[in-house]
Amino acid sequence: DTGVSQNPRHKITKRGQNVTFRCDPISEHNRLYWYRQTLGQGPEFLTYFQNEAQLEKSRLLSDRFSAERPKGSFSTLEIQRTEQGDSAMYLCASSLGVGEEEKLFFGSGTQLSVL
Amino acid sequence: KNEVEQSPQNLTAQEGEFITINCSYSVGISALHWLQQHPGGGIVSLFMLSSGKKKHGRLIATINIQEKHSSLHITASHPRDSAVYICAVYSSLKLTFGTGTRLTIIP
């Protein structure tokens, strides 16, 4: 499978626990995005990497959220001290090119449920 | 007010009908994407465009940069077209998404 891979597909955790999600982008893609989607809403931008550099982080993202992309390959998104409001689908996308030439591919997401 | 607005939010139509979904945005953009999301979460990119019109099979996307408006049309709609269609604009190095249009095509 050469698409964008996200693990795990589902995560159930108790409030206050830490969780970490992983995204493996398509290998030659230099951009990697994290989004969050709640029921009935479009995806919300969380953060974005160009290679290993984190270029932007949404103001929506509290200090409990951190993302890394070591060596510009896979990326991890960690949420510390989870809250029930963190329950959502976390989507990763990777892309190559810019503007109209940007080819964007999404992973299937990680569904987080915080109890 | 959201930077990207879509209309309608929900659309139900009979098989074979011509479908139009609209997207308006308020920021300067370098490109606009139309995406399709099926139940289960998978998102597929349908079109990326910055001017004019693109056609792929029964799907047509148009954009008017001056009016900050784009439309997605589906001709001869089919039940398998049932999905959420999302407009996303590429601005300031990131994509901003609309809330989507839920399309249901009835056989």
mmCIF file of C-alpha atoms in Angstrom:
data_model
loop_
_atom_site.group_PDB
_atom_site.id
_atom_site.type_symbol
_atom_site.label_atom_id
_atom_site.label_comp_id
_atom_site.label_asym_id
_atom_site.label_seq_id
_atom_site.Cartn_x
_atom_site.Cartn_y
_atom_site.Cartn_z
ATOM 1 C CA ASP A 1 0.000 0.000 0.000
ATOM 2 C CA THR A 2 1.608 3.258 -1.102
ATOM 3 C CA GLY A 3 -0.996 5.646 0.345
ATOM 4 C CA VAL A 4 -0.965 7.685 3.543
ATOM 5 C CA SER A 5 -1.098 5.362 6.526
ATOM 6 C CA GLN A 6 -2.366 6.291 9.985
ATOM 7 C CA ASN A 7 -2.162 4.268 13.164
ATOM 8 C CA PRO A 8 -4.056 3.355 15.153
ATOM 9 C CA ARG A 9 -7.412 3.498 13.364
ATOM 10 C CA HIS A 10 -9.254 3.787 16.651
ATOM 11 C CA LYS A 11 -8.153 4.845 20.120
ATOM 12 C CA ILE A 12 -10.255 4.806 23.256
ATOM 13 C CA THR A 13 -8.698 6.389 26.297
ATOM 14 C CA LYS A 14 -9.631 7.729 29.687
ATOM 15 C CA ARG A 15 -9.624 11.425 30.413
ATOM 16 C CA GLY A 16 -6.204 12.542 31.597
ATOM 17 C CA GLN A 17 -4.213 9.930 29.694
ATOM 18 C CA ASN A 18 -1.691 10.736 26.990
ATOM 19 C CA VAL A 19 -2.150 9.424 23.445
ATOM 20 C CA THR A 20 0.117 9.368 20.411
ATOM 21 C CA PHE A 21 -0.891 8.918 16.792
ATOM 22 C CA ARG A 22 1.367 8.143 13.882
ATOM 23 C CA CYS A 23 1.168 9.143 10.234
ATOM 24 C CA ASP A 24 3.285 7.650 7.468
ATOM 25 C CA PRO A 25 3.007 9.873 4.388
ATOM 26 C CA ILE A 26 3.656 8.891 0.802
ATOM 27 C CA SER A 27 7.424 8.605 0.643
ATOM 28 C CA GLU A 28 8.355 11.459 -1.692
ATOM 29 C CA HIS A 29 5.842 13.931 -0.249
ATOM 30 C CA ASN A 30 7.488 16.886 1.448
ATOM 31 C CA ARG A 31 4.396 18.404 3.070
ATOM 32 C CA LEU A 32 2.444 16.803 5.861
ATOM 33 C CA TYR A 33 -0.716 18.174 7.452
ATOM 34 C CA TRP A 34 -2.655 17.232 10.574
ATOM 35 C CA TYR A 35 -6.363 18.002 10.745
ATOM 36 C CA ARG A 36 -9.120 17.303 13.241
ATOM 37 C CA GLN A 37 -12.697 16.601 12.255
ATOM 38 C CA THR A 38 -15.741 16.374 14.477
ATOM 39 C CA LEU A 39 -19.110 15.039 13.432
ATOM 40 C CA GLY A 40 -20.862 17.229 10.891
ATOM 41 C CA GLN A 41 -17.938 19.574 10.444
ATOM 42 C CA GLY A 42 -15.233 19.937 7.837
ATOM 43 C CA PRO A 43 -11.637 19.213 8.860
ATOM 44 C CA GLU A 44 -9.932 21.861 11.027
ATOM 45 C CA PHE A 45 -6.292 22.655 10.419
ATOM 46 C CA LEU A 46 -3.990 21.717 13.314
ATOM 47 C CA THR A 47 -0.444 21.899 12.056
ATOM 48 C CA TYR A 48 1.714 21.566 8.966
ATOM 49 C CA PHE A 49 5.253 20.395 8.178
ATOM 50 C CA GLN A 50 7.467 21.100 5.223
ATOM 51 C CA ASN A 51 9.980 18.251 5.429
ATOM 52 C CA GLU A 52 10.995 18.162 9.123
ATOM 53 C CA ALA A 53 10.164 21.813 9.838
ATOM 54 C CA GLN A 54 6.881 22.586 11.574
ATOM 55 C CA LEU A 55 5.865 25.753 9.752
ATOM 56 C CA GLU A 56 2.548 26.555 11.320
ATOM 57 C CA LYS A 57 0.485 25.539 14.291
ATOM 58 C CA SER A 58 -3.174 26.458 14.678
ATOM 59 C CA ARG A 59 -4.190 28.775 17.493
ATOM 60 C CA LEU A 60 -6.819 26.121 18.195
ATOM 61 C CA LEU A 61 -4.059 23.802 19.351
ATOM 62 C CA SER A 62 -3.430 24.025 23.066
ATOM 63 C CA ASP A 63 -0.088 23.330 24.702
ATOM 64 C CA ARG A 64 -1.286 19.783 25.345
ATOM 65 C CA PHE A 65 -0.845 19.038 21.640
ATOM 66 C CA SER A 66 2.551 18.484 20.082
ATOM 67 C CA ALA A 67 3.607 17.163 16.718
ATOM 68 C CA GLU A 68 6.927 16.060 15.342
ATOM 69 C CA ARG A 69 8.259 14.921 12.026
ATOM 70 C CA PRO A 70 11.792 13.699 12.625
ATOM 71 C CA LYS A 71 13.893 13.347 9.482
ATOM 72 C CA GLY A 72 10.985 14.616 7.398
ATOM 73 C CA SER A 73 9.406 11.186 7.110
ATOM 74 C CA PHE A 74 6.669 9.911 9.434
ATOM 75 C CA SER A 75 4.965 12.229 11.887
ATOM 76 C CA THR A 76 3.531 11.787 15.352
ATOM 77 C CA LEU A 77 0.808 13.797 17.055
ATOM 78 C CA GLU A 78 0.705 13.581 20.833
ATOM 79 C CA ILE A 79 -2.082 14.774 23.068
ATOM 80 C CA GLN A 80 -1.261 15.039 26.747
ATOM 81 C CA ARG A 81 -3.818 14.958 29.559
ATOM 82 C CA THR A 82 -6.662 14.199 27.147
ATOM 83 C CA GLU A 83 -10.046 15.837 27.644
ATOM 84 C CA GLN A 84 -13.451 14.728 26.412
ATOM 85 C CA GLY A 85 -13.446 17.638 23.971
ATOM 86 C CA ASP A 86 -10.449 16.074 22.231
ATOM 87 C CA SER A 87 -12.689 13.292 20.921
ATOM 88 C CA ALA A 88 -12.577 13.578 17.135
ATOM 89 C CA MET A 89 -11.207 12.048 13.972
ATOM 90 C CA TYR A 90 -7.569 13.057 13.513
ATOM 91 C CA LEU A 91 -6.632 13.148 9.851
ATOM 92 C CA CYS A 92 -3.209 13.261 8.260
ATOM 93 C CA ALA A 93 -2.564 14.343 4.689
ATOM 94 C CA SER A 94 0.572 14.557 2.649
ATOM 95 C CA SER A 95 1.283 16.396 -0.549
ATOM 96 C CA LEU A 96 3.788 17.237 -3.204
ATOM 97 C CA GLY A 97 3.824 20.408 -5.278
ATOM 98 C CA VAL A 98 2.270 23.795 -4.648
ATOM 99 C CA GLY A 99 -0.971 25.566 -5.524
ATOM 100 C CA GLU A 100 -2.889 23.950 -8.332
ATOM 101 C CA GLU A 101 -0.093 21.451 -8.826
ATOM 102 C CA GLU A 102 -0.373 20.225 -5.242
ATOM 103 C CA LYS A 103 -1.419 16.577 -5.129
ATOM 104 C CA LEU A 104 -3.026 15.969 -1.766
ATOM 105 C CA PHE A 105 -3.668 12.551 -0.265
ATOM 106 C CA PHE A 106 -5.427 11.794 3.009
ATOM 107 C CA GLY A 107 -5.053 8.932 5.397
ATOM 108 C CA SER A 108 -8.092 7.141 6.787
ATOM 109 C CA GLY A 109 -7.727 8.908 10.120
ATOM 110 C CA THR A 110 -7.492 7.951 13.768
ATOM 111 C CA GLN A 111 -10.787 8.090 15.643
ATOM 112 C CA LEU A 112 -10.140 9.191 19.219
ATOM 113 C CA SER A 113 -12.727 8.676 21.930
ATOM 114 C CA VAL A 114 -11.973 10.138 25.351
ATOM 115 C CA LEU A 115 -14.145 8.678 28.091
ATOM 116 C CA LYS B 1 -18.202 33.944 9.759
ATOM 117 C CA ASN B 2 -16.205 31.024 8.331
ATOM 118 C CA GLU B 3 -13.578 31.786 5.730
ATOM 119 C CA VAL B 4 -15.090 29.077 3.515
ATOM 120 C CA GLU B 5 -18.844 28.703 3.194
ATOM 121 C CA GLN B 6 -20.634 25.935 1.330
ATOM 122 C CA SER B 7 -24.219 25.623 0.213
ATOM 123 C CA PRO B 8 -26.401 23.751 0.515
ATOM 124 C CA GLN B 9 -25.439 21.888 3.686
ATOM 125 C CA ASN B 10 -27.597 18.935 2.688
ATOM 126 C CA LEU B 11 -28.896 17.958 -0.714
ATOM 127 C CA THR B 12 -31.135 15.050 -1.669
ATOM 128 C CA ALA B 13 -31.860 14.370 -5.324
ATOM 129 C CA GLN B 14 -33.183 11.663 -7.600
ATOM 130 C CA GLU B 15 -30.836 9.547 -9.671
ATOM 131 C CA GLY B 16 -30.063 11.259 -12.949
ATOM 132 C CA GLU B 17 -30.497 14.823 -11.717
ATOM 133 C CA PHE B 18 -27.931 17.554 -12.335
ATOM 134 C CA ILE B 19 -26.288 18.554 -9.058
ATOM 135 C CA THR B 20 -24.668 21.853 -8.134
ATOM 136 C CA ILE B 21 -22.745 22.510 -4.916
ATOM 137 C CA ASN B 22 -21.466 26.008 -4.200
ATOM 138 C CA CYS B 23 -18.433 27.299 -2.320
ATOM 139 C CA SER B 24 -17.690 30.915 -1.388
ATOM 140 C CA TYR B 25 -14.557 32.098 0.350
ATOM 141 C CA SER B 26 -13.389 35.355 1.844
ATOM 142 C CA VAL B 27 -9.589 35.111 1.703
ATOM 143 C CA GLY B 28 -7.066 35.380 -1.079
ATOM 144 C CA ILE B 29 -6.216 31.952 -2.365
ATOM 145 C CA SER B 30 -3.715 30.313 -4.666
ATOM 146 C CA ALA B 31 -5.842 27.244 -5.346
ATOM 147 C CA LEU B 32 -9.109 25.602 -4.404
ATOM 148 C CA HIS B 33 -9.723 21.913 -3.823
ATOM 149 C CA TRP B 34 -12.888 19.900 -4.078
ATOM 150 C CA LEU B 35 -12.789 16.777 -1.953
ATOM 151 C CA GLN B 36 -15.119 13.818 -1.521
ATOM 152 C CA GLN B 37 -15.577 12.081 1.814
ATOM 153 C CA HIS B 38 -17.391 8.788 2.086
ATOM 154 C CA PRO B 39 -18.794 7.308 5.307
ATOM 155 C CA GLY B 40 -15.889 5.855 7.258
ATOM 156 C CA GLY B 41 -13.776 8.954 6.823
ATOM 157 C CA GLY B 42 -11.801 8.412 3.639
ATOM 158 C CA ILE B 43 -11.170 11.689 1.813
ATOM 159 C CA VAL B 44 -10.338 11.786 -1.858
ATOM 160 C CA SER B 45 -9.178 14.826 -3.779
ATOM 161 C CA LEU B 46 -11.415 15.403 -6.817
ATOM 162 C CA PHE B 47 -10.110 18.656 -8.272
ATOM 163 C CA MET B 48 -7.539 21.321 -7.643
ATOM 164 C CA LEU B 49 -8.049 24.523 -9.602
ATOM 165 C CA SER B 50 -7.003 28.137 -9.562
ATOM 166 C CA SER B 51 -8.886 29.426 -12.589
ATOM 167 C CA GLY B 52 -11.496 28.477 -15.145
ATOM 168 C CA LYS B 53 -12.989 25.048 -15.296
ATOM 169 C CA LYS B 54 -11.979 21.413 -14.983
ATOM 170 C CA LYS B 55 -13.874 18.296 -16.012
ATOM 171 C CA HIS B 56 -13.369 14.709 -14.952
ATOM 172 C CA GLY B 57 -15.961 12.232 -16.100
ATOM 173 C CA ARG B 58 -19.351 13.396 -14.813
ATOM 174 C CA LEU B 59 -17.792 15.971 -12.498
ATOM 175 C CA ILE B 60 -17.199 19.587 -13.466
ATOM 176 C CA ALA B 61 -15.613 22.238 -11.256
ATOM 177 C CA THR B 62 -15.550 25.949 -11.983
ATOM 178 C CA ILE B 63 -13.987 28.864 -10.172
ATOM 179 C CA ASN B 64 -14.424 32.632 -10.415
ATOM 180 C CA ILE B 65 -11.477 34.258 -8.653
ATOM 181 C CA GLN B 66 -12.937 37.775 -8.825
ATOM 182 C CA GLU B 67 -16.180 36.676 -7.195
ATOM 183 C CA LYS B 68 -14.393 34.259 -4.816
ATOM 184 C CA HIS B 69 -16.766 31.508 -5.738
ATOM 185 C CA SER B 70 -16.521 27.945 -6.999
ATOM 186 C CA SER B 71 -19.095 25.380 -8.030
ATOM 187 C CA LEU B 72 -18.986 21.614 -8.302
ATOM 188 C CA HIS B 73 -21.426 20.057 -10.744
ATOM 189 C CA ILE B 74 -22.362 16.411 -11.121
ATOM 190 C CA THR B 75 -24.147 15.363 -14.280
ATOM 191 C CA ALA B 76 -26.359 12.251 -14.474
ATOM 192 C CA SER B 77 -26.057 11.710 -10.723
ATOM 193 C CA HIS B 78 -25.901 8.170 -9.380
ATOM 194 C CA PRO B 79 -26.421 6.710 -5.887
ATOM 195 C CA ARG B 80 -22.685 6.010 -5.656
ATOM 196 C CA ASP B 81 -22.143 9.786 -5.786
ATOM 197 C CA SER B 82 -23.705 9.962 -2.308
ATOM 198 C CA ALA B 83 -21.009 11.413 -0.061
ATOM 199 C CA VAL B 84 -19.939 14.610 1.644
ATOM 200 C CA TYR B 85 -18.336 17.080 -0.746
ATOM 201 C CA ILE B 86 -15.882 19.483 0.832
ATOM 202 C CA CYS B 87 -14.418 22.663 -0.577
ATOM 203 C CA ALA B 88 -10.980 23.667 0.704
ATOM 204 C CA VAL B 89 -8.971 26.764 -0.140
ATOM 205 C CA TYR B 90 -5.212 26.962 -0.178
ATOM 206 C CA SER B 91 -4.123 30.213 1.443
ATOM 207 C CA SER B 92 -1.082 31.226 3.509
ATOM 208 C CA LEU B 93 0.480 27.801 3.011
ATOM 209 C CA LYS B 94 -2.414 25.865 4.501
ATOM 210 C CA LEU B 95 -5.770 24.449 3.532
ATOM 211 C CA THR B 96 -8.921 25.793 5.128
ATOM 212 C CA PHE B 97 -11.982 23.611 4.756
ATOM 213 C CA GLY B 98 -15.652 24.310 4.412
ATOM 214 C CA THR B 99 -18.075 22.284 6.515
ATOM 215 C CA GLY B 100 -19.123 20.163 3.562
ATOM 216 C CA THR B 101 -22.287 19.376 1.635
ATOM 217 C CA ARG B 102 -23.934 16.041 2.337
ATOM 218 C CA LEU B 103 -25.295 14.691 -0.963
ATOM 219 C CA THR B 104 -27.754 11.816 -1.086
ATOM 220 C CA ILE B 105 -28.830 10.419 -4.447
ATOM 221 C CA ILE B 106 -31.986 8.319 -4.321
ATOM 222 C CA PRO B 107 -32.378 5.494 -6.874
#
